[in-house]
mmCIF file of C-alpha atoms and ligand atoms in Angstrom:
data_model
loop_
_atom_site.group_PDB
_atom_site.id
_atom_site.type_symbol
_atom_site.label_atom_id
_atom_site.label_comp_id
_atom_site.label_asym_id
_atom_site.label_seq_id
_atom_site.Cartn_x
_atom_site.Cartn_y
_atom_site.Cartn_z
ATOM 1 C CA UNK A 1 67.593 28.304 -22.647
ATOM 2 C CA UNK A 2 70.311 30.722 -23.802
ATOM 3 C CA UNK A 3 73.992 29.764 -22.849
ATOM 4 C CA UNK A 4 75.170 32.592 -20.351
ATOM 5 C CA UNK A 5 77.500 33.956 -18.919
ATOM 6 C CA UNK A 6 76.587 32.054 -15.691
ATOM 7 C CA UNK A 7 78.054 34.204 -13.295
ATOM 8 C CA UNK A 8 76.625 37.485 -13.918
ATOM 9 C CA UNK A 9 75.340 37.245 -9.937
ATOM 10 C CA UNK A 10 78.981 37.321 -7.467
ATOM 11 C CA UNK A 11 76.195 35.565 -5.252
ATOM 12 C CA UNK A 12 75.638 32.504 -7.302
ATOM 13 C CA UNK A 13 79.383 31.713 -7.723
ATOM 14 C CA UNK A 14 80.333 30.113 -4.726
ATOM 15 C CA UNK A 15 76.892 27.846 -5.033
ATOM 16 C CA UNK A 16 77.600 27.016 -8.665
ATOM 17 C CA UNK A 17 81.096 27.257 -9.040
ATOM 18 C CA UNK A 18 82.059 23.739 -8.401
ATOM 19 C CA UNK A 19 79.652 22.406 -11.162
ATOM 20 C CA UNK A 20 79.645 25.229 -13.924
ATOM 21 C CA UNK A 21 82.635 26.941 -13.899
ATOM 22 C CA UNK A 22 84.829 25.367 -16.353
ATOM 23 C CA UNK A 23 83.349 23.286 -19.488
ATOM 24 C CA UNK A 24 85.417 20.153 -18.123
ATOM 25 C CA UNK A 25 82.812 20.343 -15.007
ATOM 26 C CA UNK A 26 80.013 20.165 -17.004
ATOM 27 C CA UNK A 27 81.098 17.409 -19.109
ATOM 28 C CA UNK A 28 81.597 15.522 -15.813
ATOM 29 C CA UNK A 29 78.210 16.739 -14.645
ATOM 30 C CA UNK A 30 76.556 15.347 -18.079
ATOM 31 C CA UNK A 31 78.706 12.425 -17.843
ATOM 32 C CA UNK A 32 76.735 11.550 -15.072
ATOM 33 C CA UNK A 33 73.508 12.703 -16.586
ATOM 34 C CA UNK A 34 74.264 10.236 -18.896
ATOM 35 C CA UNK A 35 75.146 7.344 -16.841
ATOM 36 C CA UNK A 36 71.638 8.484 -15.204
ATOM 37 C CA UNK A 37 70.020 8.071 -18.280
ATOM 38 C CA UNK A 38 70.934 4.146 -18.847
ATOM 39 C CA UNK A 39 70.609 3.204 -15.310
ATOM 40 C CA UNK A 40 67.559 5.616 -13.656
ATOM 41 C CA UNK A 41 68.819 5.298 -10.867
ATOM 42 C CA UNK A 42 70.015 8.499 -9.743
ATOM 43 C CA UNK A 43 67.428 10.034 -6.786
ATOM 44 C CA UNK A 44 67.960 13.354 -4.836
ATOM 45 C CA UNK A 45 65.846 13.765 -1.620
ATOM 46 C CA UNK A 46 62.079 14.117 -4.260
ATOM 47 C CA UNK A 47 58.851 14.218 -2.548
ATOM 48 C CA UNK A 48 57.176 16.900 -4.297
ATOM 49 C CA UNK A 49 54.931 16.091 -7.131
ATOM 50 C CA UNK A 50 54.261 19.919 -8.258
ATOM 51 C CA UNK A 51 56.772 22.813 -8.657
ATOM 52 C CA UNK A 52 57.292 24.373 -5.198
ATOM 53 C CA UNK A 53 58.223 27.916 -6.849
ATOM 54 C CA UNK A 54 55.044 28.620 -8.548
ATOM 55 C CA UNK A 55 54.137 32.009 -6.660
ATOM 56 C CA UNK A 56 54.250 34.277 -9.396
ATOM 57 C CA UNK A 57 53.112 31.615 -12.165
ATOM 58 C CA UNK A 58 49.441 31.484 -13.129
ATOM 59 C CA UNK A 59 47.823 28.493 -13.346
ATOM 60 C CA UNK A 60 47.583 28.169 -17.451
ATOM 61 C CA UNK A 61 44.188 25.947 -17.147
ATOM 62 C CA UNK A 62 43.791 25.752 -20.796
ATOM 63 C CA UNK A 63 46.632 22.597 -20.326
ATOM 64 C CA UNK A 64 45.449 21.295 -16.952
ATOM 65 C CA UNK A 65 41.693 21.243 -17.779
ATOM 66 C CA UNK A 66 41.013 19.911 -21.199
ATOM 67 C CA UNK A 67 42.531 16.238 -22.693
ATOM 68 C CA UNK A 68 45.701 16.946 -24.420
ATOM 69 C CA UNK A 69 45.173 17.315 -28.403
ATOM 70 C CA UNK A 70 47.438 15.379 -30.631
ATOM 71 C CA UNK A 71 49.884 16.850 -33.464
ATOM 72 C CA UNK A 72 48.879 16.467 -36.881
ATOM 73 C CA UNK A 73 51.643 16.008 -39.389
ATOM 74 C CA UNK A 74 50.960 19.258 -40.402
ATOM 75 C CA UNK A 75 51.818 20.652 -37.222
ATOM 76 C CA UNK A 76 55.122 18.925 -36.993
ATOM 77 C CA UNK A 77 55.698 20.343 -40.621
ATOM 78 C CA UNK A 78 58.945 22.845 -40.534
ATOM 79 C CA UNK A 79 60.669 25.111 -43.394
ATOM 80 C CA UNK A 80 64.414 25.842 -42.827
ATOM 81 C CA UNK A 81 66.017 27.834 -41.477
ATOM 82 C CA UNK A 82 64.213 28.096 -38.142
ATOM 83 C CA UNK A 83 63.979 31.200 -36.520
ATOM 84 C CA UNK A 84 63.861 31.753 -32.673
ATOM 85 C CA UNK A 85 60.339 32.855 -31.740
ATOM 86 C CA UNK A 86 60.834 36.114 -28.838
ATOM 87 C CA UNK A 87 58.791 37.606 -26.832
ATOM 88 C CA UNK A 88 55.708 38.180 -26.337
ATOM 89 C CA UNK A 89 55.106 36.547 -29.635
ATOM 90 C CA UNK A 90 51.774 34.367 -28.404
ATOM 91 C CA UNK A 91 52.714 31.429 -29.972
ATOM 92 C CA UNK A 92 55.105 31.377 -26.636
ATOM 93 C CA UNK A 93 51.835 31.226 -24.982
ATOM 94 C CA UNK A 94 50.178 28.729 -27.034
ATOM 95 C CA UNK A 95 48.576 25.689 -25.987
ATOM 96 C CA UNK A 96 51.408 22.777 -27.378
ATOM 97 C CA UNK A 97 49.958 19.178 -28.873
ATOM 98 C CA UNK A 98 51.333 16.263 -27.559
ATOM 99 C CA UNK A 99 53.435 13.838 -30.209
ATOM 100 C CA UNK A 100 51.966 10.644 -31.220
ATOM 101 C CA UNK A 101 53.759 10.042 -34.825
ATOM 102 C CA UNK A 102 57.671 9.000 -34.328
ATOM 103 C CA UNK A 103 58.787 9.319 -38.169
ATOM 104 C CA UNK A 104 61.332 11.075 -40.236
ATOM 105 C CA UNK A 105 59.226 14.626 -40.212
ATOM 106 C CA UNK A 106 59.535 14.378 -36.446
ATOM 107 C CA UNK A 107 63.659 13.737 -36.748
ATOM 108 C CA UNK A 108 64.235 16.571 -39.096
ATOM 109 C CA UNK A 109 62.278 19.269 -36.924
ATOM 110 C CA UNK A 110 64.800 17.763 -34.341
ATOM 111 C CA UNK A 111 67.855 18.349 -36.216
ATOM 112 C CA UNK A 112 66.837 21.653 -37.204
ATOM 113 C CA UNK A 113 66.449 22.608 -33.403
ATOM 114 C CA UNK A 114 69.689 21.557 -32.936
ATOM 115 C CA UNK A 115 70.809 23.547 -35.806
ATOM 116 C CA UNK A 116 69.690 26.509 -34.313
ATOM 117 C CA UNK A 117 70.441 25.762 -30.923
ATOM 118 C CA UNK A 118 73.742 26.203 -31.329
ATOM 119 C CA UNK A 119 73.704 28.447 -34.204
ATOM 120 C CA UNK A 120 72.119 31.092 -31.342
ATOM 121 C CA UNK A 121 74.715 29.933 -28.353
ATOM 122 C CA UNK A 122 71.660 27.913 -26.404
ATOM 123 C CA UNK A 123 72.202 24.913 -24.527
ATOM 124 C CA UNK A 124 68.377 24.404 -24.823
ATOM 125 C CA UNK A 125 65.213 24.668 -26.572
ATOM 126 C CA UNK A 126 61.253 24.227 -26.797
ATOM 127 C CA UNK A 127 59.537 23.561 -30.171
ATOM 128 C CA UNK A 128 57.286 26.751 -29.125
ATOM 129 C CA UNK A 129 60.456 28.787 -29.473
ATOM 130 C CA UNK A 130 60.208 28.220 -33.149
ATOM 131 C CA UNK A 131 57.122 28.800 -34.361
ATOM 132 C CA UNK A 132 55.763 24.433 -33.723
ATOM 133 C CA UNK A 133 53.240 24.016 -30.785
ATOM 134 C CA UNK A 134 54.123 20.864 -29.499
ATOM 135 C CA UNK A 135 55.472 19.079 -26.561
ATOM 136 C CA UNK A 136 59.105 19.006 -27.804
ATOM 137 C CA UNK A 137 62.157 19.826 -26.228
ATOM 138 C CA UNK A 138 66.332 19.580 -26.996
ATOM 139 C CA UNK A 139 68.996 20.201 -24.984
ATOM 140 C CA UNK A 140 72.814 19.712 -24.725
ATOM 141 C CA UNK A 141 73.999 21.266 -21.364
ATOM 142 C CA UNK A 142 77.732 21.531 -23.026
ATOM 143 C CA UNK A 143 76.145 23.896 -26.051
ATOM 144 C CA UNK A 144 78.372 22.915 -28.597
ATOM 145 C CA UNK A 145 77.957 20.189 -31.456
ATOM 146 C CA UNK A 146 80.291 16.657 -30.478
ATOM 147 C CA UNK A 147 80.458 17.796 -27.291
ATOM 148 C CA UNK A 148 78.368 16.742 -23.649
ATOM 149 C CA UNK A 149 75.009 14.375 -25.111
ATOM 150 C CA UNK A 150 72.101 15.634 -27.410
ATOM 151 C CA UNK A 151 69.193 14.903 -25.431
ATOM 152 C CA UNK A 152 65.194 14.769 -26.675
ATOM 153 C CA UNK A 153 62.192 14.748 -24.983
ATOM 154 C CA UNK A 154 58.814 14.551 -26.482
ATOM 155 C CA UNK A 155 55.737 14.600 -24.236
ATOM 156 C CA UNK A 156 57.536 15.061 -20.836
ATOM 157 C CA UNK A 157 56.055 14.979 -17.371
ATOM 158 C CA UNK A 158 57.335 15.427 -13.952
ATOM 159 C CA UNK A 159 56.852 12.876 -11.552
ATOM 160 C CA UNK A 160 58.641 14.516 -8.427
ATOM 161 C CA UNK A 161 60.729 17.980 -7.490
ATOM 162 C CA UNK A 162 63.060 17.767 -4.917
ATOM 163 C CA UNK A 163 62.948 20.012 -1.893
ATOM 164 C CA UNK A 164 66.068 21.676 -2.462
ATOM 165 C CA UNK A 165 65.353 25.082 -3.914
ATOM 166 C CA UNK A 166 68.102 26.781 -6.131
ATOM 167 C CA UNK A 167 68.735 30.147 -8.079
ATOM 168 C CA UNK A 168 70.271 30.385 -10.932
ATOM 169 C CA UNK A 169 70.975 32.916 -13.459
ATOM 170 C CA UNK A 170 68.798 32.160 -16.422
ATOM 171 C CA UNK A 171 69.027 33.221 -19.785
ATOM 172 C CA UNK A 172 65.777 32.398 -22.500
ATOM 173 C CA UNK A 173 66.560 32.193 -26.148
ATOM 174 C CA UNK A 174 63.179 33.920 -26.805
ATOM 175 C CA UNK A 175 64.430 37.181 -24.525
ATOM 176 C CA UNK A 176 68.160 38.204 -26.012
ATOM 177 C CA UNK A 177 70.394 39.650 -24.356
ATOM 178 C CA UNK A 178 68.197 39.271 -20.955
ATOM 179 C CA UNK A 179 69.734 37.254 -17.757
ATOM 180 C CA UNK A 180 68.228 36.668 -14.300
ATOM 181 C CA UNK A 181 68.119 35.095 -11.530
ATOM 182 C CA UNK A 182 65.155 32.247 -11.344
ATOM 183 C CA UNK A 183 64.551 29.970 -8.398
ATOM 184 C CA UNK A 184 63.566 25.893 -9.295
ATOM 185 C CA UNK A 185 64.029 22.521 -7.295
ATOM 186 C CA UNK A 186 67.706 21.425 -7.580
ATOM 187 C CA UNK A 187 66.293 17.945 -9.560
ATOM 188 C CA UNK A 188 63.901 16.384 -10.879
ATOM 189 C CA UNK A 189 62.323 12.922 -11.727
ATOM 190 C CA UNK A 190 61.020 13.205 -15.111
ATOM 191 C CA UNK A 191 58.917 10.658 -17.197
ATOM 192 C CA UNK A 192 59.008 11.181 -21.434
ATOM 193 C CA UNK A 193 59.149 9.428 -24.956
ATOM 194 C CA UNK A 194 62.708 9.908 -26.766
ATOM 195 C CA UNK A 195 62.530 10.188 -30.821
ATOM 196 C CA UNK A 196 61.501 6.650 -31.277
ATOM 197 C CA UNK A 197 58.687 6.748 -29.649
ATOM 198 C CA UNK A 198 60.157 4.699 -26.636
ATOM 199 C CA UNK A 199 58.993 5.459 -23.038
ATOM 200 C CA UNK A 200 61.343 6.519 -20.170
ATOM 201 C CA UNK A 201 61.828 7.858 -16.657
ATOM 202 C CA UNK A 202 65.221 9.311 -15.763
ATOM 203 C CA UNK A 203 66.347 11.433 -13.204
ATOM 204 C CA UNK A 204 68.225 14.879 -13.729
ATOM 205 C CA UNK A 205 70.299 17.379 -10.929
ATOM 206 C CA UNK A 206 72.471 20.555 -11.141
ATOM 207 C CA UNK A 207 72.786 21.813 -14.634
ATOM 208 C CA UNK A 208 70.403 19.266 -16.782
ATOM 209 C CA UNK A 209 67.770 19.686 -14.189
ATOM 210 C CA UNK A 210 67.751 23.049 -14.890
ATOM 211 C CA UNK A 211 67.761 23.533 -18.594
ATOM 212 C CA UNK A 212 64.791 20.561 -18.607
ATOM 213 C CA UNK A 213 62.730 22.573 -15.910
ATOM 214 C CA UNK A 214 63.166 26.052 -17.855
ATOM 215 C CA UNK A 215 62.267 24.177 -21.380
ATOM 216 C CA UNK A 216 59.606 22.094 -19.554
ATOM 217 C CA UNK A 217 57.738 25.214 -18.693
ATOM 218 C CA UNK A 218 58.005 26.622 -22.521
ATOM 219 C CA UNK A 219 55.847 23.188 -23.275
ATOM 220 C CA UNK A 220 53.300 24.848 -20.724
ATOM 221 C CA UNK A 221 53.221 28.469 -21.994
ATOM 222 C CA UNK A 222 54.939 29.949 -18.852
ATOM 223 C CA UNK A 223 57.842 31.931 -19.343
ATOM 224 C CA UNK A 224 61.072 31.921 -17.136
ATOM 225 C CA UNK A 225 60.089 35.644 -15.987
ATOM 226 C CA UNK A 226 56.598 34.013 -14.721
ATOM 227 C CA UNK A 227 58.962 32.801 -12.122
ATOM 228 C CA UNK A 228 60.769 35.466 -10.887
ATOM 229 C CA UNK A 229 60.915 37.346 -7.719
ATOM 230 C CA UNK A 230 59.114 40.750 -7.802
ATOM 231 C CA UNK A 231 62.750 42.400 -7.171
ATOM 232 C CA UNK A 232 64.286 40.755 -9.979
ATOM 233 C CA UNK A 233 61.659 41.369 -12.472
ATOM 234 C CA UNK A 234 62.288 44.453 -11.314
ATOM 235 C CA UNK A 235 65.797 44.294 -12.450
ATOM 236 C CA UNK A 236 64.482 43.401 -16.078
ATOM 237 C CA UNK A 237 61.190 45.276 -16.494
ATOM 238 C CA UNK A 238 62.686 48.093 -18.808
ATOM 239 C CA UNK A 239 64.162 45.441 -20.806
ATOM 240 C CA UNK A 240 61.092 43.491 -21.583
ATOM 241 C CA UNK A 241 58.970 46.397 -22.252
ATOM 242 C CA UNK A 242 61.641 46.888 -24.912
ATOM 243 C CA UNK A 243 60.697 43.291 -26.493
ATOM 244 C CA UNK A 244 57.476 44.516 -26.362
ATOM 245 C CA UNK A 245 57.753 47.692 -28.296
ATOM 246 C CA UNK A 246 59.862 45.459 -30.653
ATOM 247 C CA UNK A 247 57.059 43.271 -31.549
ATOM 248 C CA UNK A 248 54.651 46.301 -32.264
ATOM 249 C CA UNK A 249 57.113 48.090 -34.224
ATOM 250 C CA UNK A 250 58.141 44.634 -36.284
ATOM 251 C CA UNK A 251 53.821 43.417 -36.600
ATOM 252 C CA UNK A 252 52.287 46.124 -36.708
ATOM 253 C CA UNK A 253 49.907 44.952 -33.449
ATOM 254 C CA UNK A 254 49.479 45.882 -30.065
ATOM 255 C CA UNK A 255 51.727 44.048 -27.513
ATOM 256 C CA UNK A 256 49.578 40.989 -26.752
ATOM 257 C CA UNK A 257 50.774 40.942 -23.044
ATOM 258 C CA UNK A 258 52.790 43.827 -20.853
ATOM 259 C CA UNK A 259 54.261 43.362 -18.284
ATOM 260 C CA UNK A 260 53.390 46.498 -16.902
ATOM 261 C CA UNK A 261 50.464 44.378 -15.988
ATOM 262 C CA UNK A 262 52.198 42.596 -13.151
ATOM 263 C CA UNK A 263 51.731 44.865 -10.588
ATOM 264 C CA UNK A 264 54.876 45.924 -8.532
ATOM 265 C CA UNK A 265 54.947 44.110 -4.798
ATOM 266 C CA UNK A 266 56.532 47.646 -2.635
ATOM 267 C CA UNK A 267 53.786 49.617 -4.705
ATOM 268 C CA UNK A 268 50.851 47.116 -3.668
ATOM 269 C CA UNK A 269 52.328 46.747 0.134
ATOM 270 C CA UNK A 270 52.443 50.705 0.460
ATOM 271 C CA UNK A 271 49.063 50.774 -0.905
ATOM 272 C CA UNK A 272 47.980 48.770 1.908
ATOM 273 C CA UNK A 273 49.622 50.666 4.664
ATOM 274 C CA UNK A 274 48.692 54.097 3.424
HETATM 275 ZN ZN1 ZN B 301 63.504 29.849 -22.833
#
């Protein structure tokens, strides 16, 4: 997840502004992550045990239907310097192996994630993003080296979402430049392996809630645009039809997925009425 300006929206500001405003506030927010993390203890009001804000995602049933395949060294294998995978590449599609071997080829892809995490201003990021399909993620809510937590999370799964529903101006390391607004549950209960291998459950709110949810659904081939409202899509369309024409002009091959293809809600309702 790309490190934004977070207040593009003069809506969001009064929501957020309390937590996200000033870097001290999301230290204290992460302090708390933190203190999460040791003690699991933190719970919001969670009784949901699938995303409530899945109305414009499709069910990817390539991940829900078969057994999840394992990583092969080879697949964990990476060659510096990593370079952020955009869109529509389709390995940002791509189904993503779970991790079963906790060694020193496994660490290294980690710290060259966080290498280029920060190199590229993101506070998070998938394995997907860069080129390795499997069910990694990093993230570090502060975005800058020595500062907030590093936090990994190999093989994650969501226990519960909370009811509260919250936007938030997104950013996507795999879309530069591109920022909207994206609705998700304001926390989450989470279950995952660290870089040891070691299971654990934690739950995350506010700011670390939302960079897990965003990289969570890179692990499942959706894409933070998946999510949006039909009006802000709208907002963006021109821009990722750029991407698009980016990736034909830079491979040579048609666009694997438009998004001209996601039909426009006012054109489908006047259709209806006419
Ligand atoms: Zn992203």
């Amino acid at each position: 997840m790309a490190c934004a300006t977070w207040f593009n929206s003069s809506s969001l500001t009064h929501t957020f502004l309390p937590v996200l405003y000033r870097q001290t506030a999301v230290s204290t927010t992460f302090l708390r992550f933190s203190r999460i993390c040791s003690t699991s203890r933190f719970f919001s009001s969670m009784n949901r045990t699938s995303s409530p804000v899945l109305g414009h995602v499709k069910r990817r049933d390539a991940f829900l239907s078969k057994e999840d395949q394992v990583a092969s060294p080879a697949d964990l294998r990476c060659e510096p310097p990593l370079k952020i995978v955009e869109y529509p590449d389709p390995i940002l599609r791509a189904r993503n192996k779970k991790i079963d071997t906790f060694d020193e080829n496994l660490k290294k892809l980690v710290d060259e994630m966080f290498d280029v995490m920060y190199k590229t201003d993101g506070i998070g990021l998938s394995a997907p993003q860069v080129g390795i399909n499997v069910q990694l993620m990093v993230f570090n809510p502060a975005g800058e080296r020595g500062e907030g937590e590093e936090i990994v999370l190999i093989n994650p799964k969501v226990n519960k979402y909370s009811k509260k529903i919250v936007p938030f101006n997104e950013g996507c390391l795999s879309f530069p430049g591109i920022y909207a607004d994206v609705l998700r549950p304001e926390s989450v209960k989470i279950d995952a392996r660290d870089i040891n291998g070691t299971r654990f459950s934690v739950s995350l709110s506010a700011l670390p809630a939302r960079v897990f949810q965003h990289e969570f659904d890179h692990l499942q081939g959706i894409l933070f645009f998946d999510r949006m409202t039909d009006e802000v899509l709208d907002s963006i369309r021109e821009q990722l039809e750029a991407l698009e024409k980016k990736y034909e002009d830079k491979t040579g091959l048609p666009r694997p997925e438009r998004i001209e293809a996601r039909k426009r809600r006012k054109a489908a309702v006047g259709f209806g009425k006419s």
